[in-house]
Coordinates of N, CA and C in Angstrom, one line a residue:
M18 N 18.1 -60.0 50.6 CA 16.9 -60.2 51.5 C 16.3 -58.9 51.6
Q19 N 16.8 -57.7 51.3 CA 16.2 -56.4 51.4 C 15.2 -56.3 50.3
Y20 N 15.7 -56.7 49.1 CA 14.8 -56.6 47.9 C 13.6 -57.7 48.1
R21 N 14.0 -58.8 48.6 CA 12.8 -59.9 48.8 C 11.9 -59.3 49.8
N22 N 12.2 -58.7 50.8 CA 11.4 -58.0 51.6 C 10.5 -56.9 51.1
I23 N 11.1 -56.1 50.4 CA 10.4 -54.9 49.6 C 9.3 -55.6 48.7
A24 N 9.8 -56.4 48.0 CA 8.8 -57.1 47.0 C 7.7 -57.8 47.6
G25 N 7.9 -58.4 48.6 CA 6.8 -59.1 49.5 C 5.8 -58.1 50.0
A26 N 6.4 -57.1 50.6 CA 5.7 -55.9 51.1 C 4.7 -55.2 50.1
L27 N 5.3 -55.1 48.9 CA 4.6 -54.3 48.0 C 3.5 -55.3 47.4
L28 N 3.8 -56.5 47.3 CA 2.8 -57.5 46.7 C 1.6 -57.6 47.7
F29 N 1.9 -57.7 49.0 CA 1.0 -57.8 50.0 C 0.0 -56.7 50.1
I30 N 0.7 -55.5 50.2 CA -0.1 -54.3 50.0 C -1.0 -54.4 48.8
T31 N -0.6 -54.6 47.7 CA -1.3 -54.7 46.5 C -2.5 -55.5 46.8
G32 N -2.3 -56.7 47.1 CA -3.5 -57.7 47.4 C -4.6 -57.1 48.3
V33 N -4.2 -56.7 49.4 CA -5.2 -55.9 50.5 C -5.8 -54.7 49.8
L34 N -5.0 -53.8 49.1 CA -5.5 -52.6 48.7 C -6.6 -52.9 47.5
A35 N -6.1 -53.8 46.6 CA -7.2 -54.2 45.6 C -8.4 -54.8 46.1
F36 N -8.4 -55.6 47.0 CA -9.7 -56.1 47.6 C -10.4 -55.0 48.3
L37 N -9.7 -54.4 49.1 CA -10.6 -53.3 49.8 C -11.0 -52.1 48.9
G38 N -10.1 -51.9 48.0 CA -10.7 -50.8 47.0 C -11.9 -51.3 46.1
I39 N -12.0 -52.4 45.7 CA -13.1 -53.0 45.0 C -14.3 -53.0 45.9
I40 N -14.3 -53.6 47.1 CA -15.3 -53.7 48.0 C -15.9 -52.3 48.4
T41 N -14.9 -51.4 48.5 CA -15.4 -50.1 48.8 C -16.2 -49.4 47.9
A42 N -15.7 -49.5 46.5 CA -16.3 -49.0 45.4 C -17.7 -49.7 45.1
E43 N -17.7 -51.0 45.3 CA -19.0 -51.7 45.2 C -20.1 -51.3 46.2
T44 N -19.7 -51.0 47.5 CA -20.7 -50.7 48.5 C -21.2 -49.2 48.1
L45 N -20.5 -48.4 47.6 CA -20.7 -47.0 47.3 C -21.4 -46.8 45.9
Y46 N -21.7 -47.9 45.1 CA -22.3 -47.8 43.9 C -23.7 -48.4 43.8
P47 N -24.8 -47.5 43.8 CA -26.1 -47.8 44.0 C -26.6 -49.0 43.0
G48 N -27.2 -50.0 43.6 CA -27.7 -51.1 42.6 C -26.6 -51.9 42.1
Y49 N -25.4 -51.9 42.5 CA -24.3 -52.7 41.8 C -24.5 -54.0 42.2
S50 N -24.4 -55.0 41.2 CA -24.6 -56.5 41.4 C -23.3 -57.1 41.1
T51 N -22.7 -58.0 42.0 CA -21.5 -58.7 41.7 C -21.7 -59.9 40.7
S52 N -22.9 -60.3 40.5 CA -23.2 -61.2 39.5 C -23.4 -60.7 38.1
Q53 N -24.1 -59.5 38.0 CA -24.4 -59.0 36.7 C -23.5 -57.9 36.3
N54 N -22.8 -57.2 37.1 CA -21.9 -56.2 36.8 C -20.4 -56.6 36.7
M55 N -19.7 -56.2 35.6 CA -18.3 -56.3 35.6 C -17.5 -55.6 36.8
I56 N -16.5 -56.1 37.1 CA -15.6 -55.3 38.0 C -15.2 -54.0 37.5
S57 N -14.9 -53.8 36.2 CA -14.7 -52.5 35.5 C -15.8 -51.5 35.5
D58 N -16.9 -51.9 35.7 CA -18.1 -51.1 35.8 C -18.0 -50.1 36.9
L59 N -17.2 -50.4 37.9 CA -17.0 -49.6 39.0 C -16.2 -48.3 38.5
G60 N -15.4 -48.4 37.5 CA -14.8 -47.3 37.0 C -15.7 -46.6 36.0
A61 N -16.2 -47.4 35.0 CA -17.3 -46.8 34.1 C -17.7 -48.0 33.1
T62 N -19.1 -47.9 32.7 CA -19.5 -48.9 31.9 C -19.0 -48.8 30.7
E63 N -19.1 -49.8 29.7 CA -18.7 -49.8 28.3 C -19.5 -48.7 27.4
P64 N -18.8 -48.2 26.5 CA -19.5 -47.3 25.5 C -20.6 -48.1 24.7
P65 N -21.3 -47.5 24.0 CA -21.9 -46.0 24.1 C -22.6 -45.7 25.3
N66 N -22.9 -44.7 25.7 CA -23.7 -44.2 27.0 C -23.0 -44.8 28.2
S67 N -21.8 -44.7 28.3 CA -21.0 -45.0 29.6 C -21.6 -44.4 30.8
I68 N -21.7 -45.2 31.9 CA -22.2 -44.7 33.1 C -20.8 -44.5 34.1
I69 N -20.6 -43.3 34.5 CA -19.6 -43.1 35.5 C -20.2 -42.7 36.9
M70 N -20.1 -43.6 37.8 CA -20.8 -43.4 39.2 C -19.7 -43.0 40.2
Q71 N -19.9 -41.7 40.7 CA -18.8 -41.3 41.8 C -19.4 -41.5 43.2
P72 N -18.5 -41.8 44.2 CA -17.1 -41.8 44.2 C -16.6 -43.1 43.7
S73 N -17.4 -44.0 43.3 CA -16.8 -45.4 43.0 C -15.9 -45.3 41.9
S74 N -16.1 -44.5 40.9 CA -15.2 -44.5 39.7 C -13.7 -44.0 40.2
T75 N -13.6 -43.1 40.9 CA -12.5 -42.4 41.4 C -11.6 -43.5 42.3
I76 N -12.5 -44.1 43.2 CA -11.9 -45.2 44.2 C -11.3 -46.2 43.4
F77 N -12.1 -46.9 42.3 CA -11.7 -48.0 41.6 C -10.5 -47.6 40.7
G78 N -10.5 -46.4 40.1 CA -9.5 -46.1 39.1 C -8.1 -45.9 39.9
A79 N -8.2 -45.2 41.1 CA -7.0 -44.9 42.0 C -6.4 -46.2 42.5
T80 N -7.4 -47.1 42.9 CA -6.9 -48.4 43.4 C -6.1 -49.2 42.4
M81 N -6.7 -49.3 41.2 CA -6.1 -50.0 40.1 C -4.7 -49.5 39.7
A82 N -4.6 -48.0 39.5 CA -3.4 -47.4 39.2 C -2.3 -47.6 40.1
V83 N -2.6 -47.4 41.5 CA -1.7 -47.6 42.5 C -1.3 -49.0 42.5
S84 N -2.2 -49.8 42.4 CA -2.0 -51.4 42.5 C -0.9 -51.7 41.3
G85 N -1.2 -51.2 40.2 CA -0.4 -51.7 39.0 C 1.0 -51.1 39.1
I86 N 1.3 -49.8 39.8 CA 2.6 -49.2 40.0 C 3.2 -50.2 41.1
L87 N 2.6 -50.6 42.0 CA 3.2 -51.4 43.2 C 3.7 -52.8 42.6
I88 N 3.0 -53.3 41.7 CA 3.3 -54.6 41.1 C 4.5 -54.4 40.2
I89 N 4.5 -53.3 39.4 CA 5.8 -53.1 38.6 C 7.0 -52.9 39.4
A90 N 6.8 -52.2 40.6 CA 8.0 -52.0 41.4 C 8.4 -53.3 42.1
A91 N 7.4 -54.2 42.4 CA 7.6 -55.5 43.0 C 8.4 -56.4 42.0
A92 N 8.0 -56.3 40.7 CA 8.6 -57.0 39.6 C 10.1 -56.7 39.5
Y93 N 10.5 -55.5 39.7 CA 11.8 -55.0 39.6 C 12.7 -55.6 40.8
C94 N 12.1 -55.5 42.0 CA 12.7 -56.1 43.2 C 12.8 -57.7 43.2
I95 N 11.7 -58.4 42.5 CA 11.9 -59.7 42.4 C 12.9 -60.1 41.4
H96 N 13.1 -59.3 40.4 CA 14.2 -59.6 39.4 C 15.6 -59.4 40.1
R97 N 15.7 -58.5 40.9 CA 17.0 -58.4 41.8 C 17.3 -59.6 42.5
V98 N 16.2 -60.2 43.1 CA 16.4 -61.3 44.1 C 16.7 -62.7 43.2
F99 N 15.8 -62.9 42.3 CA 15.8 -64.3 41.6 C 16.4 -64.3 40.2
G100 N 16.3 -63.2 39.5 CA 16.8 -63.0 38.1 C 16.1 -64.0 37.1
N101 N 14.9 -64.3 37.5 CA 14.1 -65.3 36.8 C 13.2 -64.4 35.8
R102 N 13.5 -64.4 34.4 CA 12.9 -63.6 33.4 C 11.4 -64.0 33.2
A103 N 11.1 -65.2 33.4 CA 9.6 -65.6 33.1 C 8.9 -65.0 34.4
V104 N 9.3 -64.9 35.6 CA 8.6 -64.4 36.8 C 8.6 -62.8 36.5
T105 N 9.7 -62.2 36.2 CA 9.8 -60.8 36.1 C 9.0 -60.2 35.0
C106 N 9.0 -60.8 33.8 CA 8.3 -60.2 32.6 C 6.8 -60.5 32.9
S107 N 6.3 -61.5 33.3 CA 5.0 -61.7 33.3 C 4.4 -60.9 34.5
L108 N 5.2 -60.7 35.6 CA 4.7 -59.8 36.7 C 4.7 -58.4 36.1
G109 N 5.7 -58.0 35.4 CA 5.8 -56.5 34.9 C 4.5 -56.4 34.0
L110 N 4.2 -57.3 33.2 CA 3.1 -57.1 32.3 C 1.9 -57.0 33.0
F111 N 1.6 -58.0 34.1 CA 0.6 -57.9 34.9 C 0.3 -56.6 35.4
G112 N 1.4 -55.9 36.0 CA 1.4 -54.6 36.6 C 0.9 -53.6 35.5
T113 N 1.4 -53.6 34.4 CA 1.2 -52.9 33.3 C -0.3 -52.9 32.9
G114 N -1.0 -54.0 32.8 CA -2.2 -54.3 32.7 C -3.2 -53.6 33.6
V115 N -2.8 -53.8 34.9 CA -3.6 -53.3 35.9 C -3.5 -51.7 36.0
L116 N -2.3 -51.2 35.8 CA -2.2 -49.8 35.7 C -3.1 -49.2 34.5
G117 N -3.0 -49.9 33.4 CA -3.8 -49.5 32.3 C -5.4 -49.5 32.6
V118 N -5.7 -50.5 33.3 CA -7.1 -50.6 33.7 C -7.5 -49.3 34.7
G119 N -6.7 -49.0 35.5 CA -7.0 -47.8 36.3 C -6.9 -46.4 35.7
T120 N -6.0 -46.4 34.7 CA -5.8 -45.2 33.8 C -6.9 -45.0 32.7
F121 N -7.3 -46.2 32.1 CA -8.3 -46.1 31.2 C -9.6 -46.9 31.5
N122 N -10.5 -46.2 32.1 CA -11.7 -46.8 32.6 C -12.5 -47.5 31.5
G123 N -13.7 -48.2 31.7 CA -14.5 -48.9 30.8 C -14.9 -48.0 29.6
S124 N -15.1 -46.6 29.9 CA -15.5 -45.7 28.8 C -14.5 -45.5 27.7
Y125 N -13.4 -46.0 27.8 CA -12.3 -46.0 26.7 C -12.6 -47.3 25.8
G126 N -13.4 -48.1 26.2 CA -13.8 -49.2 25.2 C -12.7 -50.2 25.1
D127 N -12.1 -50.3 23.7 CA -11.4 -51.4 23.4 C -9.8 -51.1 24.1
I128 N -9.5 -49.9 24.4 CA -8.3 -49.7 25.1 C -8.3 -50.5 26.5
H129 N -9.5 -50.0 27.1 CA -9.6 -50.6 28.5 C -9.5 -52.1 28.3
G130 N -10.4 -52.6 27.3 CA -10.4 -54.1 27.2 C -9.1 -54.9 27.0
I131 N -8.2 -54.2 26.2 CA -6.9 -54.7 26.0 C -6.1 -54.8 27.3
F132 N -6.2 -53.7 28.1 CA -5.4 -53.7 29.3 C -6.0 -54.8 30.4
A133 N -7.2 -55.0 30.3 CA -7.9 -55.9 31.2 C -7.5 -57.2 30.8
L134 N -7.5 -57.5 29.6 CA -7.0 -58.9 29.1 C -5.7 -59.1 29.4
L135 N -4.8 -58.0 29.1 CA -3.4 -58.2 29.6 C -3.4 -58.6 31.2
A136 N -4.0 -57.9 31.9 CA -3.9 -58.1 33.4 C -4.3 -59.5 33.7
F137 N -5.4 -60.0 33.1 CA -5.9 -61.3 33.5 C -4.9 -62.4 33.0
V138 N -4.5 -62.2 31.8 CA -3.7 -63.4 31.1 C -2.2 -63.3 31.9
A139 N -1.6 -62.1 32.0 CA -0.3 -62.0 32.6 C -0.4 -62.4 34.1
G140 N -1.6 -62.0 34.9 CA -1.7 -62.4 36.2 C -1.7 -63.8 36.4
G141 N -2.5 -64.5 35.6 CA -2.6 -66.0 35.8 C -1.1 -66.6 35.3
V142 N -0.5 -66.2 34.4 CA 0.8 -66.6 34.0 C 1.8 -66.4 35.1
S143 N 1.8 -65.2 35.6 CA 2.5 -64.8 36.7 C 2.5 -65.8 37.9
A144 N 1.3 -66.0 38.3 CA 1.0 -67.1 39.3 C 1.7 -68.3 39.1
I145 N 1.6 -68.9 37.9 CA 2.1 -70.1 37.6 C 3.6 -70.0 37.6
A146 N 4.1 -69.0 36.8 CA 5.7 -68.9 36.8 C 6.3 -68.6 38.1
S147 N 5.6 -68.1 39.0 CA 6.1 -67.8 40.4 C 6.5 -69.2 41.2
S148 N 5.7 -70.2 40.7 CA 6.2 -71.5 41.4 C 7.6 -71.9 41.1
R149 N 8.3 -71.3 40.1 CA 9.7 -71.5 40.0 C 10.5 -71.1 41.0
V150 N 10.2 -70.2 41.8 CA 10.9 -69.5 42.9 C 10.3 -69.7 44.2
E151 N 9.4 -70.5 44.3 CA 8.6 -70.7 45.7 C 8.8 -72.2 46.0
R152 N 8.7 -72.5 47.3 CA 8.9 -73.7 47.9 C 7.4 -74.4 48.0
A153 N 7.2 -75.6 48.0 CA 5.8 -76.2 48.2 C 5.6 -76.0 49.8
P154 N 4.4 -75.9 50.1 CA 3.1 -76.0 49.3 C 2.6 -74.8 48.4
L155 N 3.4 -73.7 48.8 CA 2.8 -72.4 48.0 C 3.0 -72.6 46.6
S156 N 4.0 -73.2 46.1 CA 4.2 -73.4 44.6 C 3.0 -74.1 44.0
Y157 N 2.4 -75.1 44.7 CA 1.2 -75.8 44.2 C 0.0 -74.9 44.1
F158 N -0.1 -74.1 45.2 CA -1.2 -73.2 45.3 C -1.2 -72.2 44.2
S159 N 0.0 -71.7 44.0 CA 0.1 -70.7 42.8 C -0.2 -71.2 41.4
V160 N 0.2 -72.4 41.2 CA -0.2 -73.1 39.9 C -1.6 -73.3 39.9
A161 N -2.3 -73.7 41.1 CA -3.7 -74.0 41.0 C -4.6 -72.7 40.9
L162 N -4.1 -71.5 41.6 CA -4.8 -70.2 41.4 C -4.6 -69.6 40.1
G163 N -3.5 -69.7 39.5 CA -3.2 -69.3 38.1 C -3.9 -70.0 37.1
G164 N -4.0 -71.3 37.3 CA -4.7 -72.3 36.5 C -6.1 -71.9 36.4
I165 N -6.8 -71.7 37.6 CA -8.1 -71.4 37.6 C -8.4 -70.2 36.8
A166 N -7.6 -69.2 37.1 CA -8.1 -67.9 36.5 C -7.9 -68.1 35.0
L167 N -6.8 -68.7 34.4 CA -6.6 -68.9 32.9 C -7.7 -69.7 32.4
L168 N -8.0 -70.8 33.2 CA -9.0 -71.9 32.6 C -10.4 -71.1 32.4
D169 N -10.8 -70.3 33.4 CA -12.0 -69.5 33.4 C -12.0 -68.5 32.1
L170 N -10.9 -67.9 32.0 CA -10.7 -66.9 30.9 C -10.9 -67.6 29.5
F171 N -10.2 -68.9 29.5 CA -10.1 -69.7 28.3 C -11.6 -70.2 27.9
L172 N -12.3 -70.7 28.9 CA -13.6 -71.2 28.7 C -14.6 -70.2 28.2
Y173 N -14.5 -69.0 28.9 CA -15.4 -67.9 28.5 C -15.2 -67.4 27.1
Y174 N -13.9 -67.2 26.8 CA -13.7 -66.9 25.4 C -14.0 -67.8 24.3
F175 N -13.9 -69.1 24.6 CA -14.3 -70.1 23.5 C -15.5 -70.7 23.7
M176 N -16.2 -70.6 24.8 CA -17.5 -71.2 25.1 C -18.8 -70.2 25.4
G177 N -18.2 -69.1 25.6 CA -19.1 -67.9 26.0 C -20.1 -68.3 27.0
E178 N -21.5 -68.1 26.6 CA -22.6 -68.4 27.6 C -22.7 -69.9 28.1
T179 N -22.1 -70.8 27.5 CA -22.2 -72.2 27.7 C -20.9 -72.5 28.7
S180 N -20.1 -71.6 29.0 CA -19.0 -71.9 30.0 C -19.6 -72.4 31.3
P181 N -19.0 -73.3 32.0 CA -19.5 -73.6 33.4 C -19.7 -72.4 34.3
F182 N -18.7 -71.4 34.2 CA -18.6 -70.4 34.9 C -19.7 -69.3 34.7
A183 N -20.3 -69.3 33.5 CA -21.4 -68.4 33.1 C -22.6 -68.5 34.0
A184 N -22.8 -69.5 34.6 CA -23.9 -69.6 35.7 C -23.8 -68.7 36.7
L185 N -22.6 -68.2 36.9 CA -22.4 -67.0 38.0 C -22.8 -65.7 37.5
G186 N -23.1 -65.5 36.3 CA -23.4 -64.2 35.7 C -21.9 -63.6 35.4
L187 N -22.1 -62.7 34.5 CA -20.7 -62.1 33.9 C -19.8 -61.6 35.1
G188 N -20.5 -61.0 36.1 CA -19.7 -60.5 37.1 C -19.0 -61.4 38.0
G189 N -19.8 -62.6 38.2 CA -19.1 -63.6 39.0 C -18.1 -64.4 38.3
L190 N -18.4 -64.5 36.9 CA -17.4 -65.2 36.0 C -16.0 -64.4 36.0
E191 N -16.1 -63.2 36.0 CA -15.0 -62.2 36.0 C -14.3 -62.4 37.4
R192 N -15.1 -62.5 38.4 CA -14.4 -62.6 39.7 C -13.6 -63.9 39.9
W193 N -14.0 -65.0 39.2 CA -13.3 -66.2 39.3 C -12.0 -66.2 38.5
I194 N -11.8 -65.1 37.7 CA -10.6 -64.8 37.2 C -9.8 -63.9 38.0
A195 N -10.2 -62.8 38.3 CA -9.5 -61.7 39.1 C -9.1 -62.3 40.4
Y196 N -10.0 -62.7 41.3 CA -9.9 -62.9 42.8 C -8.9 -64.2 42.9
P197 N -8.8 -65.1 42.2 CA -7.6 -66.2 42.4 C -6.4 -65.4 42.3
I198 N -6.2 -64.6 41.1 CA -5.0 -63.8 41.0 C -4.6 -62.8 42.2
L199 N -5.6 -62.2 42.7 CA -5.4 -61.4 43.8 C -5.0 -62.2 45.2
L200 N -5.6 -63.3 45.2 CA -5.3 -64.1 46.3 C -3.9 -64.5 46.4
W201 N -3.5 -64.9 45.0 CA -2.0 -65.4 44.8 C -1.0 -64.2 45.2
V202 N -1.4 -63.1 44.8 CA -0.7 -61.8 45.0 C -0.4 -61.6 46.5
T203 N -1.5 -61.7 47.2 CA -1.2 -61.6 48.6 C -0.5 -62.6 49.3
G204 N -0.8 -63.9 49.0 CA -0.1 -65.0 49.5 C 1.4 -65.0 49.0
F205 N 1.8 -64.7 47.8 CA 3.2 -64.7 47.4 C 3.9 -63.4 48.2
G206 N 3.1 -62.4 48.3 CA 3.8 -61.3 49.1 C 4.2 -61.6 50.6
G207 N 3.1 -62.4 51.2 CA 3.5 -62.7 52.6 C 4.6 -63.9 52.6
Y208 N 4.7 -64.8 51.5 CA 5.8 -65.7 51.6 C 7.1 -65.0 51.3
L209 N 7.2 -64.1 50.5 CA 8.5 -63.4 50.3 C 8.9 -62.7 51.6
M210 N 7.9 -62.0 52.3 CA 8.3 -61.3 53.5 C 8.8 -62.5 54.5
G211 N 8.0 -63.5 54.8 CA 8.3 -64.6 55.6 C 9.7 -65.2 55.4
D212 N 9.9 -65.4 54.1 CA 11.3 -66.1 53.7 C 12.3 -65.2 54.0
S213 N 12.2 -63.9 53.8 CA 13.3 -63.0 54.0 C 13.7 -63.0 55.4
Q214 N 12.9 -63.5 56.4 CA 13.3 -63.5 57.8 C 14.0 -64.8 58.1
S215 N 14.0 -65.7 57.3 CA 14.4 -67.0 57.6 C 15.9 -67.2 57.2

């Protein structure tokens, strides 16, 4: 019960921290557009001629780095509780991806892109895998949220600008990948904390 409660608290904190960190960085970034700008632009735009806007860059980088560490710690606790490798491994990879996004901002180019892709793919898979250790209805919501994130990512990589999500702009499209995962992280954390009291 102790590990379940700790894991829940870590994931819940991660969800809240990530949302508030992104919102704060956005509001302090002059001219930032949630439709046209990628989330990672808050850390730095892609090379060449990367733009780093402070304090948004520091806020975003720190938020992602701390979030990644919290997710990895939660993966360890969840493994102690459930011993489910699919959940543990996907969650650990998700945390690694998020930590990498915070450590290597957009100015690092391909390195940043690899970590961002890892975070998106592993995050969506984690949400779906978590349904193995959840009860309904959260198990259904987890599959739906993970599925939305992965579907959006899949359609963008294979359809590009013709993806239905592309109508939202590149920033909006990316948020339809990231935000369902963050909603799942927050919900799963609350579920684990509540379940540990029953």
